[in-house]
Structure formats: C-alpha cells, structure tokens
PDB file of C-alpha atoms in Angstrom:
ATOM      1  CA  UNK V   1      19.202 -13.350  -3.605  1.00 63.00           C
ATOM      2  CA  UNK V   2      18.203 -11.120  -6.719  1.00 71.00           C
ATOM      3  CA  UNK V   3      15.601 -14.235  -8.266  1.00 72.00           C
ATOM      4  CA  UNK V   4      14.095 -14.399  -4.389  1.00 77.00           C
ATOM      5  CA  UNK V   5      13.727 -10.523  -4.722  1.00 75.00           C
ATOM      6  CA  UNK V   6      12.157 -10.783  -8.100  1.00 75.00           C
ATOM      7  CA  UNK V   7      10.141 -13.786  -7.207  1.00 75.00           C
ATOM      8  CA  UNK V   8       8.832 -11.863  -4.199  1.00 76.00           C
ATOM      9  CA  UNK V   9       7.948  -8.653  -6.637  1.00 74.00           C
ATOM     10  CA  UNK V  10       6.498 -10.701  -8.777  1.00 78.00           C
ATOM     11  CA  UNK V  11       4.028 -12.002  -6.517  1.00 77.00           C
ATOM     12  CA  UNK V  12       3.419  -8.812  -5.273  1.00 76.00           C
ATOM     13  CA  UNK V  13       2.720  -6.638  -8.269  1.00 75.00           C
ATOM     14  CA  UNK V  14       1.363  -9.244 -10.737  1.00 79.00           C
ATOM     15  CA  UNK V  15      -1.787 -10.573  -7.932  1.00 81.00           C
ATOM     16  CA  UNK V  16      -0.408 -14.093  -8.287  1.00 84.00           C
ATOM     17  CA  UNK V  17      -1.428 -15.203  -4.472  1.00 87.00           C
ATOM     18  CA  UNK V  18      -4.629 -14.794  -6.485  1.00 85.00           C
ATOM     19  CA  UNK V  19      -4.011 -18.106  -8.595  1.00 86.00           C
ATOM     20  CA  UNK V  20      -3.341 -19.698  -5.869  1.00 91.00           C
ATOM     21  CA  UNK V  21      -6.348 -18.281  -3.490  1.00 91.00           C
ATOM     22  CA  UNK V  22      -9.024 -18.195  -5.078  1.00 91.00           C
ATOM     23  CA  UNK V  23      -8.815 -21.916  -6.296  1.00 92.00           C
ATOM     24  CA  UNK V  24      -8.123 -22.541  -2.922  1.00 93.00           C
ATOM     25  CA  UNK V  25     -10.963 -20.786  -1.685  1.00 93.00           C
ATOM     26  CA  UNK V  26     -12.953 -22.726  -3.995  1.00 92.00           C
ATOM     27  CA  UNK V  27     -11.566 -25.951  -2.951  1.00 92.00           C
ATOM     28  CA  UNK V  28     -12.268 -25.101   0.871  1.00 91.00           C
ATOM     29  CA  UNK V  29     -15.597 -24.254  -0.098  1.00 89.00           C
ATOM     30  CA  UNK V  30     -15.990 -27.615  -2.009  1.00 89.00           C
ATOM     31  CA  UNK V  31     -14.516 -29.521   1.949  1.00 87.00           C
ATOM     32  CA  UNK V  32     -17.298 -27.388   3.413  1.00 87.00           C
ATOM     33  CA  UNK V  33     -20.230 -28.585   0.895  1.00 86.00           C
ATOM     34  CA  UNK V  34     -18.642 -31.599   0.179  1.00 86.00           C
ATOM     35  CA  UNK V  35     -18.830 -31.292  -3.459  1.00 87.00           C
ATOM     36  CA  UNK V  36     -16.399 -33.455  -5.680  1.00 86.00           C
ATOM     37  CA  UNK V  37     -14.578 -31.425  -8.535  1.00 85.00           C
ATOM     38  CA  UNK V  38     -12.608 -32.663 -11.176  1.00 85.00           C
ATOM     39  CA  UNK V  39      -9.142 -30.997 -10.191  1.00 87.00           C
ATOM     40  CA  UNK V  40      -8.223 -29.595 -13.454  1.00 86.00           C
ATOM     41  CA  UNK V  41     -11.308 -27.091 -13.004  1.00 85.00           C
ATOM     42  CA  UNK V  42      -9.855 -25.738 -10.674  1.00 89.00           C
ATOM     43  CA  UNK V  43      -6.409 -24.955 -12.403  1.00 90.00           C
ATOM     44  CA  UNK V  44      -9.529 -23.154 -14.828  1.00 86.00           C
ATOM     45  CA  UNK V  45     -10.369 -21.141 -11.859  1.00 87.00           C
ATOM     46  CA  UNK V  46      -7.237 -19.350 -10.726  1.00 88.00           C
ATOM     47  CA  UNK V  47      -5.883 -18.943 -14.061  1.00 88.00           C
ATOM     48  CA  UNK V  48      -8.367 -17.831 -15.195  1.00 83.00           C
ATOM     49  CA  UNK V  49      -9.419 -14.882 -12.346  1.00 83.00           C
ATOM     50  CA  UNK V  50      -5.479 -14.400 -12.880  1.00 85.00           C
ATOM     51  CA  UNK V  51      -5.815 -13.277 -16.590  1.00 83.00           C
ATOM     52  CA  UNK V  52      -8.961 -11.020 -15.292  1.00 79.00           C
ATOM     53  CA  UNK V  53      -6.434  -9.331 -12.296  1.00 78.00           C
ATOM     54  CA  UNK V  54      -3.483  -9.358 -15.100  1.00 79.00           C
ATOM     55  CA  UNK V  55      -5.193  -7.867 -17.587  1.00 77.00           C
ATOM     56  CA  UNK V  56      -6.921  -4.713 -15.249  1.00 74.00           C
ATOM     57  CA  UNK V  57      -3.282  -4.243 -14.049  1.00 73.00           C
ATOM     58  CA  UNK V  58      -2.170  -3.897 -18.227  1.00 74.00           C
ATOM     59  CA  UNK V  59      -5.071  -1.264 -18.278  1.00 71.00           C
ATOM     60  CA  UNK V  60      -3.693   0.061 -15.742  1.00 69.00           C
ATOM     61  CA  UNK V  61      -0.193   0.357 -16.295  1.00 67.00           C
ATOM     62  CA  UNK V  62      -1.197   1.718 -19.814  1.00 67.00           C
ATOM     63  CA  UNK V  63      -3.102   4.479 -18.667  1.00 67.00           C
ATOM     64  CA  UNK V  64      -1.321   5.903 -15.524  1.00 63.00           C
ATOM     65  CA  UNK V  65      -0.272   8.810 -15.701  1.00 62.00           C
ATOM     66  CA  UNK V  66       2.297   8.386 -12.484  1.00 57.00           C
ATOM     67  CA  UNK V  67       5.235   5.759 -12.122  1.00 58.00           C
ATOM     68  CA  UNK V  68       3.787   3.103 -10.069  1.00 65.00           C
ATOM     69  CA  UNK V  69       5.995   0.929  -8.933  1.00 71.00           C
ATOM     70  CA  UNK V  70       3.531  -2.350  -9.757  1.00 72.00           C
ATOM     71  CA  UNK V  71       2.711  -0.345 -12.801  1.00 71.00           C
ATOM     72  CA  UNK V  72       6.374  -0.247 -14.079  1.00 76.00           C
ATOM     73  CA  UNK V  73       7.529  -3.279 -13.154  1.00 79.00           C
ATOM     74  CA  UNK V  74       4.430  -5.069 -15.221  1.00 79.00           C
ATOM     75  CA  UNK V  75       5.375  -2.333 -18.398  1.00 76.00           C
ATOM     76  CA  UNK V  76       8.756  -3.452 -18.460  1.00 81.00           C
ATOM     77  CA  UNK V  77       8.081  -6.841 -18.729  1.00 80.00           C
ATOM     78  CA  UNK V  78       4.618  -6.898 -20.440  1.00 81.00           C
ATOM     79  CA  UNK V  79       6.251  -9.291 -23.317  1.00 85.00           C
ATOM     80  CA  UNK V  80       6.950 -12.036 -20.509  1.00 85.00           C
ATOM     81  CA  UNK V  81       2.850 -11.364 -18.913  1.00 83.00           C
ATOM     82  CA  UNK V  82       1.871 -11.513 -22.337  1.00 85.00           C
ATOM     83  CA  UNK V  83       3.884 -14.488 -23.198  1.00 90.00           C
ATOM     84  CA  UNK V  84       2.585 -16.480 -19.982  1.00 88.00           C
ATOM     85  CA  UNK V  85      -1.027 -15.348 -20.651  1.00 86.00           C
ATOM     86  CA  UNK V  86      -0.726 -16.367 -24.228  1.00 90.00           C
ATOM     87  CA  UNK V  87       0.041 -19.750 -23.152  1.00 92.00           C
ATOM     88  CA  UNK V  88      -2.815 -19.733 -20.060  1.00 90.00           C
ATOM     89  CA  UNK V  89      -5.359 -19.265 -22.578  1.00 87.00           C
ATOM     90  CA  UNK V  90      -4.307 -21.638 -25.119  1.00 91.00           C
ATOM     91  CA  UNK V  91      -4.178 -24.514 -22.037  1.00 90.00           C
ATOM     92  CA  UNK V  92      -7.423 -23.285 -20.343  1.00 86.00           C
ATOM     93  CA  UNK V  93      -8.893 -23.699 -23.997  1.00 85.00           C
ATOM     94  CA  UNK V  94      -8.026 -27.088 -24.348  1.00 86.00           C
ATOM     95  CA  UNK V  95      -8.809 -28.342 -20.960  1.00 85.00           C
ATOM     96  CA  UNK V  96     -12.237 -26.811 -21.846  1.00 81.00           C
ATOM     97  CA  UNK V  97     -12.081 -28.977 -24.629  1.00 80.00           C
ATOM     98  CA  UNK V  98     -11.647 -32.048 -22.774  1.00 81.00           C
ATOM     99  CA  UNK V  99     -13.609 -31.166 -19.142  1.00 74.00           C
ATOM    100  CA  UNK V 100     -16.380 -29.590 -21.904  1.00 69.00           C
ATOM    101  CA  UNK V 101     -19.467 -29.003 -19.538  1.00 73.00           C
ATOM    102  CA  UNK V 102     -22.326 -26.818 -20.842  1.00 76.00           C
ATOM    103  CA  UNK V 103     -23.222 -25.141 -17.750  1.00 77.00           C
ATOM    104  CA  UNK V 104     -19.204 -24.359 -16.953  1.00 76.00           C
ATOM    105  CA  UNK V 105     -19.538 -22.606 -20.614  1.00 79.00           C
ATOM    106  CA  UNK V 106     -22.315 -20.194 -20.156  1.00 82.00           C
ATOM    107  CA  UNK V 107     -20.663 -19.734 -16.533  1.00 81.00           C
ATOM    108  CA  UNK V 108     -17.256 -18.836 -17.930  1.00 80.00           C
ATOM    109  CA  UNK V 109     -19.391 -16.419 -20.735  1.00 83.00           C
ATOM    110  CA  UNK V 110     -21.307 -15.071 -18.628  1.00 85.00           C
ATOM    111  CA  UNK V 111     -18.020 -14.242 -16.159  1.00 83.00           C
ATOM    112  CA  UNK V 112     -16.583 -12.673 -19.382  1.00 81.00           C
ATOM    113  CA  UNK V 113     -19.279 -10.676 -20.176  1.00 86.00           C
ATOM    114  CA  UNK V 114     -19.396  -9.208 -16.602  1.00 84.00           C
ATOM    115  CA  UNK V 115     -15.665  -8.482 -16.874  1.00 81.00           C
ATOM    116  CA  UNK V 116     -16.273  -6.499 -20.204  1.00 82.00           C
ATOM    117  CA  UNK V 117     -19.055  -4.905 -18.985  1.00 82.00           C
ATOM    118  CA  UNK V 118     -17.089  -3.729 -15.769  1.00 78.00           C
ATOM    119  CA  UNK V 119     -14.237  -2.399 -17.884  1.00 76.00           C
ATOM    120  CA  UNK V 120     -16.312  -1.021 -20.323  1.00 78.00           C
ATOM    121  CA  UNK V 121     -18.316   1.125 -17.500  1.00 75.00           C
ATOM    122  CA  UNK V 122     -15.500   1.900 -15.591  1.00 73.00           C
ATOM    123  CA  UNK V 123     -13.464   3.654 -18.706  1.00 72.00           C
ATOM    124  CA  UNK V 124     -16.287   5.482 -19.526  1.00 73.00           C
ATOM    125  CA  UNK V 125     -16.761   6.834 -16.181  1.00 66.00           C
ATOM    126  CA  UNK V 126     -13.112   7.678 -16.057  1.00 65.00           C
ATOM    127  CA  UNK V 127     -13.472   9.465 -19.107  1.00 64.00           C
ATOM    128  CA  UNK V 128     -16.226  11.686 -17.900  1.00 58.00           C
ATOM    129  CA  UNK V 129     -14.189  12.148 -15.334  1.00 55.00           C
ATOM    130  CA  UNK V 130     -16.735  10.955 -12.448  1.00 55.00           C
ATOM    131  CA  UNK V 131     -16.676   8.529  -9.668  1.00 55.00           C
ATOM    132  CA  UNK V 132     -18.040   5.017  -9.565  1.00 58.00           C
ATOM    133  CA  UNK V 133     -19.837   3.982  -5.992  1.00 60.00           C
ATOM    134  CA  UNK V 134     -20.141   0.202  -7.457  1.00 69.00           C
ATOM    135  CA  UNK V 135     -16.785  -0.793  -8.926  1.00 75.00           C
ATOM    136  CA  UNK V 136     -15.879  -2.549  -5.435  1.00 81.00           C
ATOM    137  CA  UNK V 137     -19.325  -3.709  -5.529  1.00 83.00           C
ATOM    138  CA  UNK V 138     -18.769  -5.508  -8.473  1.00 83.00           C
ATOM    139  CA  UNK V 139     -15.210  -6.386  -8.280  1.00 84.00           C
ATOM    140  CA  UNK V 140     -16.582  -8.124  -4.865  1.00 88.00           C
ATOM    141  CA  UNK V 141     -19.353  -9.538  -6.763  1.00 87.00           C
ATOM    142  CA  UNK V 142     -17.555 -11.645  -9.875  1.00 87.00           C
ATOM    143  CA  UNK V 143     -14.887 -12.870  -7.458  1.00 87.00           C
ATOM    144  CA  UNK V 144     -17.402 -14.555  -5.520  1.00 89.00           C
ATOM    145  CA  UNK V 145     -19.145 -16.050  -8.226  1.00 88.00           C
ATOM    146  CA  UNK V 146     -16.181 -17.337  -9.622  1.00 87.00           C
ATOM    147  CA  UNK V 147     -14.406 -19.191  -6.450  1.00 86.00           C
ATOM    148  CA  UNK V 148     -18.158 -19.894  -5.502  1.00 86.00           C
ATOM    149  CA  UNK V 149     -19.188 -21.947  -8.795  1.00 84.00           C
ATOM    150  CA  UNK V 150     -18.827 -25.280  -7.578  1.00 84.00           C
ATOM    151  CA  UNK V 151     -21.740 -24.328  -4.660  1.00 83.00           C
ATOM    152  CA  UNK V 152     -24.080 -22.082  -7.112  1.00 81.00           C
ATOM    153  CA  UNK V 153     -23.323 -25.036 -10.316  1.00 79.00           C
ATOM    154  CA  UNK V 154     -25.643 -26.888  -6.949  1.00 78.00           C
ATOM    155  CA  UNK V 155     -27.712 -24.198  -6.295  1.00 71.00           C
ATOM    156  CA  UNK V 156     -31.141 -26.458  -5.759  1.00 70.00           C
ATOM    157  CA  UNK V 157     -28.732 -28.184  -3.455  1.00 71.00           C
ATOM    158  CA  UNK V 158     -26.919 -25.597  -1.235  1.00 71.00           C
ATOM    159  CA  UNK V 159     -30.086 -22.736  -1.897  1.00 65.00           C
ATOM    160  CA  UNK V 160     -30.942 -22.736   2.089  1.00 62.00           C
ATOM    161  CA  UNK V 161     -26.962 -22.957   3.259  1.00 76.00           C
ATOM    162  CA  UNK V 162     -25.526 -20.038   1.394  1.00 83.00           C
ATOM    163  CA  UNK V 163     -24.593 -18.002   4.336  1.00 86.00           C
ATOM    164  CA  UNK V 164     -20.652 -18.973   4.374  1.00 88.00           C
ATOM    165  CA  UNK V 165     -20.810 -17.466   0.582  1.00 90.00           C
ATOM    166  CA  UNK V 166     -22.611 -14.171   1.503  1.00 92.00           C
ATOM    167  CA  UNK V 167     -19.824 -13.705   4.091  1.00 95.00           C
ATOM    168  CA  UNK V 168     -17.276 -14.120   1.775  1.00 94.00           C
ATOM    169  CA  UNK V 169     -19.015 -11.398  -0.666  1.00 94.00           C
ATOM    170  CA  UNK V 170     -18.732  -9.046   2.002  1.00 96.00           C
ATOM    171  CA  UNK V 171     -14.927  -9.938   3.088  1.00 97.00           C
ATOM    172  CA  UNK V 172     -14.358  -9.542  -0.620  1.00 94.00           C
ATOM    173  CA  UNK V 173     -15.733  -5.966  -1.182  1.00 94.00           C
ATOM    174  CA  UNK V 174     -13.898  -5.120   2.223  1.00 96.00           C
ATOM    175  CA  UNK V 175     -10.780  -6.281   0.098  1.00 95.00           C
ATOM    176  CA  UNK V 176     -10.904  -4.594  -3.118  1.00 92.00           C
ATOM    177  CA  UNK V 177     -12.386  -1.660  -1.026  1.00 94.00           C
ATOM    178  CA  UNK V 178      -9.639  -1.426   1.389  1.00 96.00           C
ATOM    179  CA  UNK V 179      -6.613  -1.984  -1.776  1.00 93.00           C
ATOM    180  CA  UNK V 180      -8.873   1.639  -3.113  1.00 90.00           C
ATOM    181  CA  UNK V 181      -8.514   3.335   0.193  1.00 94.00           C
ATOM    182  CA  UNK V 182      -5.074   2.963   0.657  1.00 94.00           C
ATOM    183  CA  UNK V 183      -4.443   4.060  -3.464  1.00 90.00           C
ATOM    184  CA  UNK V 184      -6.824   6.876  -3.232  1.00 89.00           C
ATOM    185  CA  UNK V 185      -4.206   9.631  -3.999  1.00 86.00           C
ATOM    186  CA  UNK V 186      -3.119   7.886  -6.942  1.00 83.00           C
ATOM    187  CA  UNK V 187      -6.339   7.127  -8.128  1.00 79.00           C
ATOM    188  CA  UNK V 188      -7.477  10.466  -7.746  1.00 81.00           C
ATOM    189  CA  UNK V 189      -3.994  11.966 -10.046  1.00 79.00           C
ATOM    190  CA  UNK V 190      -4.941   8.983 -12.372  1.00 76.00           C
ATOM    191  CA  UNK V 191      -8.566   9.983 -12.187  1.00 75.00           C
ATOM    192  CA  UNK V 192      -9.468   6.174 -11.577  1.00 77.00           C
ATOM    193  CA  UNK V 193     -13.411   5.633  -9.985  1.00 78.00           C
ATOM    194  CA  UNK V 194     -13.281   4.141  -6.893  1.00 83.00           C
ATOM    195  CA  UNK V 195     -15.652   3.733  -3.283  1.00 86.00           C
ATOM    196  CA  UNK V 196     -13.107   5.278  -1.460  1.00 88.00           C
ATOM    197  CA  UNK V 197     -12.814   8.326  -3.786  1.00 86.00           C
ATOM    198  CA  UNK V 198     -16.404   8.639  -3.708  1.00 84.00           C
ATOM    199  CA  UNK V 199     -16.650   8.739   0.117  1.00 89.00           C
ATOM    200  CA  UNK V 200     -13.734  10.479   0.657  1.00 89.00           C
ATOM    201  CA  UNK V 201     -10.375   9.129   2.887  1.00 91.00           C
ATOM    202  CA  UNK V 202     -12.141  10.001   6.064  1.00 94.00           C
ATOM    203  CA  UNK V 203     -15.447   8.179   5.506  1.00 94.00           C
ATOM    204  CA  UNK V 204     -14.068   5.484   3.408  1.00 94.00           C
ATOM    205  CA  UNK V 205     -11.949   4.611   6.932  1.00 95.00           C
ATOM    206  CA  UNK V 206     -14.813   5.090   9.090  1.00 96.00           C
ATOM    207  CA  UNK V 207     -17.307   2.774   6.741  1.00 96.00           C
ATOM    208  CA  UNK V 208     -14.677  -0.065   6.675  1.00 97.00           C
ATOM    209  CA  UNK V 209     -14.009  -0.476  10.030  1.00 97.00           C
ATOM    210  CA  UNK V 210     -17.980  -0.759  10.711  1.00 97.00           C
ATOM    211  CA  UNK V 211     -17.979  -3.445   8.021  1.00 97.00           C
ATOM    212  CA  UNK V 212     -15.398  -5.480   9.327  1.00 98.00           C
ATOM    213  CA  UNK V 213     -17.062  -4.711  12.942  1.00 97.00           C
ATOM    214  CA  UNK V 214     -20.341  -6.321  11.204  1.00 97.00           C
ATOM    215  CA  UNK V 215     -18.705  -9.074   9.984  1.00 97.00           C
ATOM    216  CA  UNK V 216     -17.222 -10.060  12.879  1.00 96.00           C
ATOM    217  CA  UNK V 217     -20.840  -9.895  14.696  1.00 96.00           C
ATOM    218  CA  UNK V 218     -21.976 -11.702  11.965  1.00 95.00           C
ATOM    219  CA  UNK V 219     -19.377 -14.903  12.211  1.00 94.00           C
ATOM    220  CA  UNK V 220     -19.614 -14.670  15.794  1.00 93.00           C
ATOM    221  CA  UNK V 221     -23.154 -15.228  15.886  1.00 92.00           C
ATOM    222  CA  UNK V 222     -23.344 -17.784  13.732  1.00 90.00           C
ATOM    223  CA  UNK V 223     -21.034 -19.794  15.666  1.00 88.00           C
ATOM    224  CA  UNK V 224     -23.747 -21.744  17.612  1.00 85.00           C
ATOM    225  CA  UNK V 225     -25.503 -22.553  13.928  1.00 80.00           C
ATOM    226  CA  UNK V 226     -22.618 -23.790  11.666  1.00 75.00           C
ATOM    227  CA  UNK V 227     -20.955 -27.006  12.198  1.00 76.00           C
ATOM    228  CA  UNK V 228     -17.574 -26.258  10.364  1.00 81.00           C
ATOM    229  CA  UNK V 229     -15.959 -24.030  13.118  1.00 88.00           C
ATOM    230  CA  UNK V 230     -12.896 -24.256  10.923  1.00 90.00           C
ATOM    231  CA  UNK V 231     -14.166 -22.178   8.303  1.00 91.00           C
ATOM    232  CA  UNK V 232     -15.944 -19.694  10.432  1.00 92.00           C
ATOM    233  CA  UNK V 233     -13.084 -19.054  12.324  1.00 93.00           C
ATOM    234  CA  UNK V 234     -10.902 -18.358   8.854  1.00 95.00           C
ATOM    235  CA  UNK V 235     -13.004 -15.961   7.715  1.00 96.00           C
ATOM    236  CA  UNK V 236     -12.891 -14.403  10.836  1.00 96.00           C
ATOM    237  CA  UNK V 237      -9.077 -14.530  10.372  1.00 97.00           C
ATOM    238  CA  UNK V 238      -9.343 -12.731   6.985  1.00 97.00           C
ATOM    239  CA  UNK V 239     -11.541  -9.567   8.114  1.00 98.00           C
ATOM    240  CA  UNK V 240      -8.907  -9.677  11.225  1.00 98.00           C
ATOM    241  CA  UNK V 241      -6.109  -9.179   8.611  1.00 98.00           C
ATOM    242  CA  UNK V 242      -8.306  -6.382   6.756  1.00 98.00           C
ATOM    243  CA  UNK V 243      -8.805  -4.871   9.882  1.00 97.00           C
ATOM    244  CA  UNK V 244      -5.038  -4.784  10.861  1.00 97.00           C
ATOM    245  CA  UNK V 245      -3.992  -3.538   7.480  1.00 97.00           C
ATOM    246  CA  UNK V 246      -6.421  -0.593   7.955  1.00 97.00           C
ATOM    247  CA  UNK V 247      -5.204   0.551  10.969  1.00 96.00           C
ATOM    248  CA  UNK V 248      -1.378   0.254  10.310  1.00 95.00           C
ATOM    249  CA  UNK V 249      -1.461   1.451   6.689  1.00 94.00           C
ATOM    250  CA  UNK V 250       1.439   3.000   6.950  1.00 91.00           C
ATOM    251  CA  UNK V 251       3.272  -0.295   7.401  1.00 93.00           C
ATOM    252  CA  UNK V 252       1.504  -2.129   5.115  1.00 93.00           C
ATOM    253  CA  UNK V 253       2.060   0.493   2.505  1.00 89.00           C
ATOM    254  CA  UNK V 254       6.086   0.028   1.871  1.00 81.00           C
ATOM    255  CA  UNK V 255       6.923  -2.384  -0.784  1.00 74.00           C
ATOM    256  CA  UNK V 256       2.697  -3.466  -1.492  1.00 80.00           C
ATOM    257  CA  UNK V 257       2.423  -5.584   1.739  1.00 88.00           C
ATOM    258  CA  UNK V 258      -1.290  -4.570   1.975  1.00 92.00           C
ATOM    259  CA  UNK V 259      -1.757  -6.432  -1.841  1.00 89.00           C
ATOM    260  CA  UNK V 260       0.544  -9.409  -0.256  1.00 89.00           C
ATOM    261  CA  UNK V 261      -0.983  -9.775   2.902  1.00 94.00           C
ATOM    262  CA  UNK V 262      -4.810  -8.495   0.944  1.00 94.00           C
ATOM    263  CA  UNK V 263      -4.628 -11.816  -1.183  1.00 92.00           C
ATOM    264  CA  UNK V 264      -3.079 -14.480   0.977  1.00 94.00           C
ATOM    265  CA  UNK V 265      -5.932 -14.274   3.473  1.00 96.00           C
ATOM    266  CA  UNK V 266      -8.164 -16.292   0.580  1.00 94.00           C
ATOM    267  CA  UNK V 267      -5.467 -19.183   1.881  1.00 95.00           C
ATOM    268  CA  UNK V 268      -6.990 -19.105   5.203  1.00 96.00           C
ATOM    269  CA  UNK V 269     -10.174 -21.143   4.236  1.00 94.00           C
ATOM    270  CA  UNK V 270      -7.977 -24.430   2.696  1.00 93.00           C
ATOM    271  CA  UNK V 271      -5.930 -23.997   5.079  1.00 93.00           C
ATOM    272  CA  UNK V 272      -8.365 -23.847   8.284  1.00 92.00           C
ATOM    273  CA  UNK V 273      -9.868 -26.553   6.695  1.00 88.00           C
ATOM    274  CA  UNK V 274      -6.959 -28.887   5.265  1.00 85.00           C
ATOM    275  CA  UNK V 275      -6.085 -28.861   8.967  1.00 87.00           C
ATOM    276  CA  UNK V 276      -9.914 -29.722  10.564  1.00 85.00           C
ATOM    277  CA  UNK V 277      -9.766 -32.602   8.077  1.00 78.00           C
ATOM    278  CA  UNK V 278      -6.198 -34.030   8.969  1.00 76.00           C
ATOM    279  CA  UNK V 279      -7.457 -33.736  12.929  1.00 74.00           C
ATOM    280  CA  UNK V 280     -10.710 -35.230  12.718  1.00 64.00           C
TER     281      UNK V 280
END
C-alpha cells in the first residue's frame, strides 16, 4: 500500500503522465497524418520534455520560499531525480547517436535554446520582481513544437492541414495557464511571473473559461471539415477536463489532482484514436 502511495506521488509531483503524454500525443498526431516514425524517437520525445518539466520543478523547489508539498517531496529525493536524469541523458545521447538525423539535431538545439532562453527570462523577471504576460505563452508554445515535430519535420507536406496543431497550442496554454491560476497565491509569496498573476484571480477565471468556450466553438465547427472525428472529439474531451477542473478547483486542489488530471488529458488523442483504428 505505501509503494502504490508513493508511486501515485510520484506521478503526481514529478509531471511523469508527461512522458507518457506527450509521446503519445505525438504518436496520435502521427495516426492522424499518417506519418511513420521510428519508435525510439519517440522514447526521445517524452524523456526528453520530462527532463525540461523535471528540471523547472528543481528550480523550483530550490528557490521556494514555502514548503510545497511537490516541492519537498522532489528536495528530498533530488539524488534519485538526479540519478534517473543522469541516466535519461546518457541513453537519449546514444540513441541520438544511432537514429542521428540532422534536422532532429537543430530541432532538439533549437528546443534547448528556447528552454534556456525561457528560464533565463523568467529568473530575471523574478528578480526584478515583475510579472511575465508570456511565460504560458511560451510554455504552450515549446510543448507544441515538441509533440508536434513529426508534422512540422513535413511541413511542405501538412502546411495547409495544420489546424488540429493550432488547437492543441491553445488547449496547451489553457493548461499551463490554468496549473498558474490555481498556484497563484504561492506564486505570488514565491514572487514567481505568471498570466494569472498578471491578470489577477478574477480575470484570469473569467479569460479561461472564454478560451475554453472558444475552443469548443472552434472543434465544433470544424466538425463538418475534418475527417478524423476521433481526434476532434478528444480534444474536445481535454478542454472539457480544463473546464471541469476550473470550476471545481477546490476538489481538484487536494493532493495535486488538477496536475494529475492537467496531464493525462494529452492521453486522450492515442487513445481516441488507438480505438477509431481498432473499429474501423
């Protein structure tokens, strides 16, 4: 009972449904273009956004000022994260190594640089002690490229049929957005930029729920234009789930639900469409 408790935590506090989403995002995405991927790249993928979430969540824990329950539990084990990254990196450089494809180089570089570059901005903002308006934004913005590489890698391809991507930008910054809105008051006694601090509790709330009102407009009236009902009706799933976590907060609050429930919905894709595929 105690390793399902700690198993549970550590899915929880550490991001890991992101491993397993956004590959999984990126596969359904691959069903949807029907683009063939060499599997292993994909094992690149999560790990890889993993490190990115593991190693904001170090910063994190580092810097807080409060005890966070995520926060502590990562502190007091940081030798075991460390220990698992270590050995992430050294795998992720080897299948490199042996999948070596120049364009998934400069991608991966040019993912790193916009990872150091977001740090970088968002600890100097934190040390003037302002706000940042585009830390969602761009949060939102590398997350898409990343589960959305196999589709952009074919850009001449897929240029006209990139709606199913822009959609998923938007459900993304709704994400990282909503996480912010519910963690305003201890980003604000951390002194962490975030949307939501910039807009204030009140507005943030109001501004999300006219997102995921838009974005449910949007998917609906696409329906009559995109083929693979499947997906639309899984991303309409995910801004559901956004939607419901906003308005119960309070539920979603105890023990991180909102981060559980937050990163399983980039399941919903594969799954939708694991399940069109075994019907058809």
């Amino acid at each position: 009972m105690r390793f399902l408790s700690l198993l549970l935590a550590f899915i929880q506090k550490s991001s890991f449904l992101v491993f397993l989403g956004i590959p999984a995002t990126c596969y359904a995405l691959c069903l949807h273009y029907q683009i063939a991927m060499p599997y292993p790249i994909y094992w690149l993928i999560g790990s890889s956004a993993w490190l990115v979430y593991l190693l904001d969540h170090f910063i994190d824990a580092g810097t807080s000022t409060l005890s966070v329950d995520r926060y502590d539990f990562i502190a007091k084990r940081k030798k075991i994260f460390a220990g698992i990254g270590a050995a992430i990196v050294l795998l992720n450089a080897f299948l490199v190594f042996v999948y070596f494809d120049k364009t998934l180089l400069i991608f991966g570089m040019v993912i790193g640089l916009l990872v150091l570059v977001h740090q970088f901005i968002n600890t100097s903002v934190r040390k003037a002690g302002g706000n940042a308006l585009f830390k969602e934004s761009f949060v939102a913005l590398i997350v898409t490229l990343v589960f959305g590489f196999p589709v952009l890698y074919n850009f001449s391809v897929f240029q006209g049929h990139l709606v199913p991507l822009f959609f998923l930008l938007l459900i993304n910054l709704g994400n990282v957005w909503l996480f912010a809105h519910i963690e305003i008051e201890e980003d604000r006694k951390n002194n962490y930029p975030s949307l939501a601090l910039s807009l204030g509790k009140k507005k943030s709330k109001q501004m999300l729920k006219q997102l995921y009102f838009l974005l449910l407009i949007g998917l609906a009236g696409q329906w009559n234009f995109e083929q693979d009902k499947a997906l639309l009706i899984a991303l309409a799933a995910m801004v559901i789930t956004l939607q419901v976590i906003l308005l119960k907060t309070d539920y979603f609050s105890k023990n991180n639900l909102y981060r559980f429930w937050g990163d399983l919905i980039y399941l919903y894709p594969f799954m939708a469409l694991l399940i069109q595929n075994k019907l058809a």
